[in-house]
CSV table of N, CA and C in Angstrom, one decimal:
chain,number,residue,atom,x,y,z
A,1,UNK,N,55.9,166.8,18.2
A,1,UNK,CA,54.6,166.9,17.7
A,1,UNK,C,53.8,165.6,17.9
A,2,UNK,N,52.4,165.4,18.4
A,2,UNK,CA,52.2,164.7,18.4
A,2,UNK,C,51.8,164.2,17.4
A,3,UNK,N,50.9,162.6,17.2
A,3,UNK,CA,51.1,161.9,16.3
A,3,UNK,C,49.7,162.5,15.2
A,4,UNK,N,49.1,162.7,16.2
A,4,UNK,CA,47.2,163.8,15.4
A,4,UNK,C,47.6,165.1,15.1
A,5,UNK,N,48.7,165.5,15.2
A,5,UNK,CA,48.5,167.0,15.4
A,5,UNK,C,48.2,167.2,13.7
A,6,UNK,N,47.2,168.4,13.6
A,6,UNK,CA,47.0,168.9,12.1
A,6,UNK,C,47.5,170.3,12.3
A,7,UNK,N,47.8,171.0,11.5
A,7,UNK,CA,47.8,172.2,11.2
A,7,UNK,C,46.3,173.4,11.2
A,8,UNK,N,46.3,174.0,11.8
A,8,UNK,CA,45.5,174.7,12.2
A,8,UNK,C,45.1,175.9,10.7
A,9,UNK,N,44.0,175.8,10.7
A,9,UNK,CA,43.4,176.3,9.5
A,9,UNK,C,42.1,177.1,9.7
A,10,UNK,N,42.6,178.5,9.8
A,10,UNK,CA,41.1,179.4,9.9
A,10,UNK,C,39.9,179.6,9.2
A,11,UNK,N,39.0,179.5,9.6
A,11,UNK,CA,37.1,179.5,8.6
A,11,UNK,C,37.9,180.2,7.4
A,12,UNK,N,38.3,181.5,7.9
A,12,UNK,CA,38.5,182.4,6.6
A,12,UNK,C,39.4,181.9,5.5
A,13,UNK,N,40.8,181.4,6.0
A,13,UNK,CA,41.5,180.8,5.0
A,13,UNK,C,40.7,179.3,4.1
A,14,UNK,N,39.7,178.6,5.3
A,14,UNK,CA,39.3,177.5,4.3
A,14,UNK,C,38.2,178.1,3.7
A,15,UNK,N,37.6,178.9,3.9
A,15,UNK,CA,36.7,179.9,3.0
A,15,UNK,C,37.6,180.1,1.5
A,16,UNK,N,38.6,181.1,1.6
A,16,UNK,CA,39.3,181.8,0.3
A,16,UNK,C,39.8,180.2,-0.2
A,17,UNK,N,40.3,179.1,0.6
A,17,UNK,CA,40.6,178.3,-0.5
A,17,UNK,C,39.4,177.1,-1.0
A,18,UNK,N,38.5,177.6,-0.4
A,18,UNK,CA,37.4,176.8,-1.5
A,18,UNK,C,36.5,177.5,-2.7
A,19,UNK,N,36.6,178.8,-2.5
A,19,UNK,CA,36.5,179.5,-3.4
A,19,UNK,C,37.6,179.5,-4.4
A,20,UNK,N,38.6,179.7,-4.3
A,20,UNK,CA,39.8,179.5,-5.5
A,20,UNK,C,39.6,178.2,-5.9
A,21,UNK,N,39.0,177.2,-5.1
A,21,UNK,CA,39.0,175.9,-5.8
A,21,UNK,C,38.0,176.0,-6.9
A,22,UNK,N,36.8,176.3,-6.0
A,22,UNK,CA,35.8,176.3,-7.1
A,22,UNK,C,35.5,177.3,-8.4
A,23,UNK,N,36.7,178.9,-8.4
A,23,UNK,CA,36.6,179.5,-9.4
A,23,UNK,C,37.9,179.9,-9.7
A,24,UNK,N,38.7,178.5,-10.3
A,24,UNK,CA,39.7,179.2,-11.0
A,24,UNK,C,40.9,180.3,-11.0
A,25,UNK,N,39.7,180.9,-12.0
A,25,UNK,CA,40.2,182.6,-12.7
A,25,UNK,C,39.9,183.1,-11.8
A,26,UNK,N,39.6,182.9,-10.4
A,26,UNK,CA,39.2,184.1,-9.5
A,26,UNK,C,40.8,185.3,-9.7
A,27,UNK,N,41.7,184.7,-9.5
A,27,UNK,CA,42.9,185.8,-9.2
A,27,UNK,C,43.2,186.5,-10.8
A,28,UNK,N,43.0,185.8,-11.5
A,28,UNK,CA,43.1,186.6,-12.9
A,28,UNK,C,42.0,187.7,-12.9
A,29,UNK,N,40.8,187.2,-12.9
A,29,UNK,CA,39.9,188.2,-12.9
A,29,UNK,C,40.0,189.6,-11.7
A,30,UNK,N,40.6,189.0,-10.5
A,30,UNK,CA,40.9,190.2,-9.4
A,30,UNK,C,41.8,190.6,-10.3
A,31,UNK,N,43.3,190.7,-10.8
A,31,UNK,CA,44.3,191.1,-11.7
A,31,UNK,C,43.6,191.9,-12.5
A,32,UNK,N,42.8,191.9,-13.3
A,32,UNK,CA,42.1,192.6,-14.6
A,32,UNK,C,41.7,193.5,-14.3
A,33,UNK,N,40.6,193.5,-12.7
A,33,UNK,CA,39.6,194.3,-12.2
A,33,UNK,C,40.8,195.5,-11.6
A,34,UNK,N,41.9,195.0,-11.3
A,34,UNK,CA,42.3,195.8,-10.6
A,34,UNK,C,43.8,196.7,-11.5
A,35,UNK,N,43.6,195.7,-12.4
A,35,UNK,CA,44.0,196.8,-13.6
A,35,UNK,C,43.3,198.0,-14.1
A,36,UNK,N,42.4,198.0,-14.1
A,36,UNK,CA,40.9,198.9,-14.6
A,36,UNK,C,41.4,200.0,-13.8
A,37,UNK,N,41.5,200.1,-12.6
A,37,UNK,CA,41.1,201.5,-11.7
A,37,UNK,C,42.8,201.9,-11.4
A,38,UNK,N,44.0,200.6,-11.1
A,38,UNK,CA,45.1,201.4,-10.4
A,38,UNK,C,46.0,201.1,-11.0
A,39,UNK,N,46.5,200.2,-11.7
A,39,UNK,CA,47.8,200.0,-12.5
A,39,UNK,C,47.0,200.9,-14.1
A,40,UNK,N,47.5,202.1,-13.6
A,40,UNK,CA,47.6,203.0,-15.1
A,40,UNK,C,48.9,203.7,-14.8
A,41,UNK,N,49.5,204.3,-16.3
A,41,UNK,CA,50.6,205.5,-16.3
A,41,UNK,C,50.2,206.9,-15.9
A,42,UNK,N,51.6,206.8,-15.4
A,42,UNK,CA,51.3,208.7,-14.8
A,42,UNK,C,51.5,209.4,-15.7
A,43,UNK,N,50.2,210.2,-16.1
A,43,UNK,CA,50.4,211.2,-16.5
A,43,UNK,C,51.6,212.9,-15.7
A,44,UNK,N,52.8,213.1,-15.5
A,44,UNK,CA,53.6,214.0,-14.9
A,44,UNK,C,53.3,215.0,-15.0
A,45,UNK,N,53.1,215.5,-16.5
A,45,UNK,CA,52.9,217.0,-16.3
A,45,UNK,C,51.7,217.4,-15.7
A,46,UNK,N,50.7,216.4,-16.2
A,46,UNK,CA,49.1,217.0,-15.2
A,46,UNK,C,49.2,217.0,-13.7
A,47,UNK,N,50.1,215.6,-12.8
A,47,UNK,CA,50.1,216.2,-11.9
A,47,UNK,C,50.9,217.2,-11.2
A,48,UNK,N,52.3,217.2,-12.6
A,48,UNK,CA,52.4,218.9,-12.0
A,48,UNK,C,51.9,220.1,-11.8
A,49,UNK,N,50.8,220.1,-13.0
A,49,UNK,CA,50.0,220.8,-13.0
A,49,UNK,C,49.0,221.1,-11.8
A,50,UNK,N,48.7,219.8,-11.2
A,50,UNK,CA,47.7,219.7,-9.9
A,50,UNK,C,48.7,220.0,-8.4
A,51,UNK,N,49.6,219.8,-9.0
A,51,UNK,CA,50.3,220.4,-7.1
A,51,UNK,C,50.4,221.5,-7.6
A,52,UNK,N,51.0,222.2,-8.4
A,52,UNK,CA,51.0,224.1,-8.5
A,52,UNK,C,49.8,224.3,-8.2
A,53,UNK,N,48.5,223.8,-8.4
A,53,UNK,CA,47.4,224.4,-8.4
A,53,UNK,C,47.4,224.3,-7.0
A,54,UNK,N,47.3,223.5,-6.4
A,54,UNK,CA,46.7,223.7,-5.5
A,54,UNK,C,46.9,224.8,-4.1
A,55,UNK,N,45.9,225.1,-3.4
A,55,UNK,CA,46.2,226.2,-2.3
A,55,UNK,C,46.3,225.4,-1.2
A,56,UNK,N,47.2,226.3,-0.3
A,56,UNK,CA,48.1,225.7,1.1
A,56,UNK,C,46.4,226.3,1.8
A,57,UNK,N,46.0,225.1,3.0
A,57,UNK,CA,45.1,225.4,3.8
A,57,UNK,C,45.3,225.1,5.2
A,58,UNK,N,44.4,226.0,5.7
A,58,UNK,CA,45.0,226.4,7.1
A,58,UNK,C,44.5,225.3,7.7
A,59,UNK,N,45.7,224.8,9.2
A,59,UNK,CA,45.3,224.0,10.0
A,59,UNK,C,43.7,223.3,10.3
A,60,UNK,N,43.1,224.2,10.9
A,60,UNK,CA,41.3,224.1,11.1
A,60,UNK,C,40.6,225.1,10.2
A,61,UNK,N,40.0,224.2,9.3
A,61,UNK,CA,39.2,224.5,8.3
A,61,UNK,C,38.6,225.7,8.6
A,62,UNK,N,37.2,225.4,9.9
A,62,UNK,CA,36.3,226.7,9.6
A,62,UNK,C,36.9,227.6,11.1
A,63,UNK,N,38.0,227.7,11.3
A,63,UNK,CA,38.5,229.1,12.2
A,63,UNK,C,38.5,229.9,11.3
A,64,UNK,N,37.9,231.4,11.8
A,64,UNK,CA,38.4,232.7,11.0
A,64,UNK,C,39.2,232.9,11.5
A,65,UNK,N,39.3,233.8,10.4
A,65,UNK,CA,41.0,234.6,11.1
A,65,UNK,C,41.0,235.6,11.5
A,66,UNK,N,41.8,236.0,12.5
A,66,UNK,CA,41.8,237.0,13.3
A,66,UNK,C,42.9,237.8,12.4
A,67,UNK,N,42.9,239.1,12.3
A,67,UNK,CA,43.6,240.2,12.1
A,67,UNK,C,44.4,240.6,13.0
């Protein structure tokens, strides 16, 4: 390696890390936010309830069917 050589550092990565610099709680606050909509419990029986329900559909939606 030469004696200058730096490590190569993309816009985008020195973007996300001057933003984490300048806010913290950014990753907590992603964590919380993303608590809200996807880290919940499964409810089982509802979605067993939702696969029995549902109906098997045919390959291509709007073909009729031939007799």
């Amino acid at each position: 390696m030469p004696l200058f050589w730096k490590p190569y550092l993309s816009d985008v990565t020195r973007f996300i890390e001057d933003l984490k610099a300048r806010k913290p709680t950014l990753e907590a606050e992603q964590r919380a936010g993303r608590a809200l909509l996807w880290d919940r419990a499964i409810d089982r029986d509802a979605q067993a309830e939702w696969r029995e329900a549902e109906v098997p559909q045919q390959p291509y939606v709007y073909q009729t069917k031939t007799k």
